[in-house]
mmCIF file of C-alpha atoms and ligand atoms in Angstrom:
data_model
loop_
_atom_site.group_PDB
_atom_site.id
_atom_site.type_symbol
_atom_site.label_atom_id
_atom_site.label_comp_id
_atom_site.label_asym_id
_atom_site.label_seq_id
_atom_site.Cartn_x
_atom_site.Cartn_y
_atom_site.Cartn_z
ATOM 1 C CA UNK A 22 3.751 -18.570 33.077
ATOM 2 C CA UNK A 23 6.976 -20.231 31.369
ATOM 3 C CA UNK A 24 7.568 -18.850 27.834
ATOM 4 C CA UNK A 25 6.504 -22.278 26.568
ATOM 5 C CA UNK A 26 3.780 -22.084 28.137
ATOM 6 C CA UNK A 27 2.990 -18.915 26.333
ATOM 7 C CA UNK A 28 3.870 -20.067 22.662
ATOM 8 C CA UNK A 29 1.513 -23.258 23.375
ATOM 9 C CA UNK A 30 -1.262 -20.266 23.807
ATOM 10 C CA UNK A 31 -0.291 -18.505 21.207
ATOM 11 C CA UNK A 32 -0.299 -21.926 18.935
ATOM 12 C CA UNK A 33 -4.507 -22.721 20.304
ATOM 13 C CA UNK A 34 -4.938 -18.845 19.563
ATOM 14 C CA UNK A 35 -3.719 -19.566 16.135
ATOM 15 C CA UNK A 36 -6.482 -22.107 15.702
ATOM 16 C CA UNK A 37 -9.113 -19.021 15.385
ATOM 17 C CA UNK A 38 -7.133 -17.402 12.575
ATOM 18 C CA UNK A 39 -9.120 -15.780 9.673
ATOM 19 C CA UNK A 40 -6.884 -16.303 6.887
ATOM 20 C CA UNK A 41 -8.448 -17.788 3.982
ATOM 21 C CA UNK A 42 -6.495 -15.356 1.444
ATOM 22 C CA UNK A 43 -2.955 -16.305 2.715
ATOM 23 C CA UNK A 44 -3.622 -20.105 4.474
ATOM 24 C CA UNK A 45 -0.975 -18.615 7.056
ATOM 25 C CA UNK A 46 -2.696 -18.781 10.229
ATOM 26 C CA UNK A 47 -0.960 -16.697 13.020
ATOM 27 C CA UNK A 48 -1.440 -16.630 17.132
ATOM 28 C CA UNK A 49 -0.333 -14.231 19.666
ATOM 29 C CA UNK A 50 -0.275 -14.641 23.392
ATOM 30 C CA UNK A 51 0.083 -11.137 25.397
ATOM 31 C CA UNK A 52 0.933 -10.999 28.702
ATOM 32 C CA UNK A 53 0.288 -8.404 30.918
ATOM 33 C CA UNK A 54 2.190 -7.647 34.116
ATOM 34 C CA UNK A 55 -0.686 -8.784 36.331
ATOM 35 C CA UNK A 56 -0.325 -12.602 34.618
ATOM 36 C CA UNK A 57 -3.664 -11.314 32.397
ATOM 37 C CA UNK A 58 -2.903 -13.457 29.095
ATOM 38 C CA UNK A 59 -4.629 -12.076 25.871
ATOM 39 C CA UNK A 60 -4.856 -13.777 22.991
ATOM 40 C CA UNK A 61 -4.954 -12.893 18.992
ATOM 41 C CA UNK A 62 -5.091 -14.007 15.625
ATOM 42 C CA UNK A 63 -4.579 -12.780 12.110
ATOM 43 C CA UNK A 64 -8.134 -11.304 10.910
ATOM 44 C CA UNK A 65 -7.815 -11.098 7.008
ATOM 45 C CA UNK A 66 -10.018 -8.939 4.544
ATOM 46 C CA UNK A 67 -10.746 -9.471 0.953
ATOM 47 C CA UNK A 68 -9.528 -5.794 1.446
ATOM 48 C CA UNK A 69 -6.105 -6.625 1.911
ATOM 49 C CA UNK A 70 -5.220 -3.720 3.656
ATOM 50 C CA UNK A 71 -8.110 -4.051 6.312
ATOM 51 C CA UNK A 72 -6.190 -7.175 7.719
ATOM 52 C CA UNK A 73 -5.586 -6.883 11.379
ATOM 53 C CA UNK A 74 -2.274 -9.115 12.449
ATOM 54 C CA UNK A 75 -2.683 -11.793 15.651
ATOM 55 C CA UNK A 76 -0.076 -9.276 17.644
ATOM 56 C CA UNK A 77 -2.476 -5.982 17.452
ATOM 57 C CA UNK A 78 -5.443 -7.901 17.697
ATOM 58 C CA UNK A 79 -4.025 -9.456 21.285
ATOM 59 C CA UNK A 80 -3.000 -5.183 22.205
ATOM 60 C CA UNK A 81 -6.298 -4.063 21.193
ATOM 61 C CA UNK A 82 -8.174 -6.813 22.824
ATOM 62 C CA UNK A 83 -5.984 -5.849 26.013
ATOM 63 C CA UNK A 84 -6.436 -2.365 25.978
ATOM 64 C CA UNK A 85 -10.480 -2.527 25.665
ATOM 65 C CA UNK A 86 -10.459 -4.847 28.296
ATOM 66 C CA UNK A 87 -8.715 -1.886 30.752
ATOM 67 C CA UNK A 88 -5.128 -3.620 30.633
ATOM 68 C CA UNK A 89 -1.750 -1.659 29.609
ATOM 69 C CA UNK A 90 1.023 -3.248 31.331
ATOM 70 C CA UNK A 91 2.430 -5.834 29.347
ATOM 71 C CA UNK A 92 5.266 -7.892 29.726
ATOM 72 C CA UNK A 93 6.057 -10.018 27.017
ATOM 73 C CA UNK A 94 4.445 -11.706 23.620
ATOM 74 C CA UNK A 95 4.437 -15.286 22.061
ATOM 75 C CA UNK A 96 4.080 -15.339 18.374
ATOM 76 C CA UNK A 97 3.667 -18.492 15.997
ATOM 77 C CA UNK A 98 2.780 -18.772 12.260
ATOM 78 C CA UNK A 99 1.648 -21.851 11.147
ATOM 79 C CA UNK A 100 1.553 -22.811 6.967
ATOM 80 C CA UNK A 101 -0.325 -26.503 6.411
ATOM 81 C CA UNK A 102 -0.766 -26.991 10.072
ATOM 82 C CA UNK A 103 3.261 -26.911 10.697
ATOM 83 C CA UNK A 104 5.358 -23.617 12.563
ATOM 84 C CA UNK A 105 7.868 -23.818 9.935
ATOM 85 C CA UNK A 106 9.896 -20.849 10.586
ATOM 86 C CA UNK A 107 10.128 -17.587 13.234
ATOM 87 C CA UNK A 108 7.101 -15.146 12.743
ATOM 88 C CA UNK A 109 8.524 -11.765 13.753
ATOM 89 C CA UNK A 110 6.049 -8.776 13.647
ATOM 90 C CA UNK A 111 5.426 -6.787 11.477
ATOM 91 C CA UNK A 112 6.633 -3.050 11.258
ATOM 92 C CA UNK A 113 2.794 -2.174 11.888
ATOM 93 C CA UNK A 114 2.435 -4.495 15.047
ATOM 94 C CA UNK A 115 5.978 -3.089 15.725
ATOM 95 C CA UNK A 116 5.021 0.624 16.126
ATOM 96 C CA UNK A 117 1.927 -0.355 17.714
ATOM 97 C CA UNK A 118 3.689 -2.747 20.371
ATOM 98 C CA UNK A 119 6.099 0.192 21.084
ATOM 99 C CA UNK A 120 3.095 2.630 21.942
ATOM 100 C CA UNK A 121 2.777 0.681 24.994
ATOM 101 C CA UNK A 122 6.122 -1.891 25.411
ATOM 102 C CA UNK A 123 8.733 -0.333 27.453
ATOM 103 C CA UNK A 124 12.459 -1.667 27.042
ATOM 104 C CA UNK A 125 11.997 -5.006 29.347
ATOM 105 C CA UNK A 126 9.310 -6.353 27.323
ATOM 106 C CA UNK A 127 10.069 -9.360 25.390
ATOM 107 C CA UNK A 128 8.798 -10.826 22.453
ATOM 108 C CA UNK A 129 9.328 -14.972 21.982
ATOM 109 C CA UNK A 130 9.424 -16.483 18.636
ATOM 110 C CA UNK A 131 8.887 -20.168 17.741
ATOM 111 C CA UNK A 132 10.401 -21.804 14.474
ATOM 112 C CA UNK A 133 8.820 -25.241 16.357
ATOM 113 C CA UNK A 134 12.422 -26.290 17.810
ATOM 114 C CA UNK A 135 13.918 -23.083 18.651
ATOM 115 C CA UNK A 136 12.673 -20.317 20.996
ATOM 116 C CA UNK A 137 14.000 -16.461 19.842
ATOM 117 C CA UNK A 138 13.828 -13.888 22.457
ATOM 118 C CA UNK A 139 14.141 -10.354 21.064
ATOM 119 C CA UNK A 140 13.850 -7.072 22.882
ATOM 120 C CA UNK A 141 11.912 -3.725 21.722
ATOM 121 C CA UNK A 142 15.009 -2.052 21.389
ATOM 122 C CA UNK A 143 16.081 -4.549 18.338
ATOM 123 C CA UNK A 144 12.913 -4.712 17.142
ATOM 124 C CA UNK A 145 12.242 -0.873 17.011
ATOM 125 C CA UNK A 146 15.473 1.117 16.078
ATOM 126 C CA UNK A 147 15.264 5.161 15.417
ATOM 127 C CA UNK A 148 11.174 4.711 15.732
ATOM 128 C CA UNK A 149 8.859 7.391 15.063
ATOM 129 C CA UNK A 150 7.444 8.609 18.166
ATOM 130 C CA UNK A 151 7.327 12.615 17.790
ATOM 131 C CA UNK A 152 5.413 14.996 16.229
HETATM 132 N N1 THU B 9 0.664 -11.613 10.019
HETATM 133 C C1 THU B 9 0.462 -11.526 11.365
HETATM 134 O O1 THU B 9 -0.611 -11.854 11.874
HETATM 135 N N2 THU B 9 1.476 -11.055 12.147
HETATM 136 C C2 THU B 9 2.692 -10.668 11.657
HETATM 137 O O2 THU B 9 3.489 -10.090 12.379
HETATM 138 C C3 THU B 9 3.041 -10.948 10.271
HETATM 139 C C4 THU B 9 1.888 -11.196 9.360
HETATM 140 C C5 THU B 9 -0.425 -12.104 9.170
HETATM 141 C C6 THU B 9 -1.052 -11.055 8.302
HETATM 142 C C7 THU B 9 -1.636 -11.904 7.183
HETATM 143 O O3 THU B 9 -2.923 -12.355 7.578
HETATM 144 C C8 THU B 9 -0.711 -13.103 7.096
HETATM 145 O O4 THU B 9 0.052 -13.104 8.286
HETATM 146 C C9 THU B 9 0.217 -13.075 5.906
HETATM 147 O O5 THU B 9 0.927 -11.888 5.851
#
């Protein structure tokens, strides 16, 4: 599984997007150590709040399906059809993908020309994970 090959699942993924409040229609493509792929999308709620993001709702589909070793994460937003830019997560899906990312996972952005690797050390400085 190239990491193209990963963003072009996270792009179909994005096809199942509920967004009708933003029009921004994200896809994530998780995989797991075993070469498992799940998939997410952005879930929206006239409840703003009760949104769920494409990245946790590729963990969660993971995780009740018995899987916890993950490896990396494609990510793409799409606005009118078009990735225009990267789609980092967001500091939610960030905490949530360090509950269960150890240092060597990746996560690969897409601005439609341009791949972005980052690591979950840049992506979660000084997190909270203590209490
Ligand atoms: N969104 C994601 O799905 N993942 C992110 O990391 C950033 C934001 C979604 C949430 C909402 O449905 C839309 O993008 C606009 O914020």
């Amino acid at each position: 599984m190239t990491d193209y090959d990963l963003i072009e699942l996270a792009k179909q993924a994005s096809e199942n997007s509920y967004s009708p409040y933003s029009k921004f229609k994200v896809g994530a493509a998780l995989l797991c150590r075993d070469g498992t792929v799940f998939l997410g999308c952005n879930v929206e709620n006239v409840s703003f709040g009760a949104t769920n993001c494409a990245e946790r709702t590729a963990i969660f589909s993971a995780i009740i399906n018995g899987h916890r070793e993950f490896s990396k994460i494609a990510v793409v937003g799409m606005s009118d059809g078009k990735i225009k830019d990267f789609t980092p997560p967001c500091g939610i899906c960030r905490q949530v993908l360090k509950e269960f990312c150890g240092s060597d996972f990746s996560i690969i952005l897409f601005d439609g020309k341009n791949t972005k690797t980052l690591t979950m050390d840049e992506i979660t400085p000084n997190w909270f994970s203590e209490f």
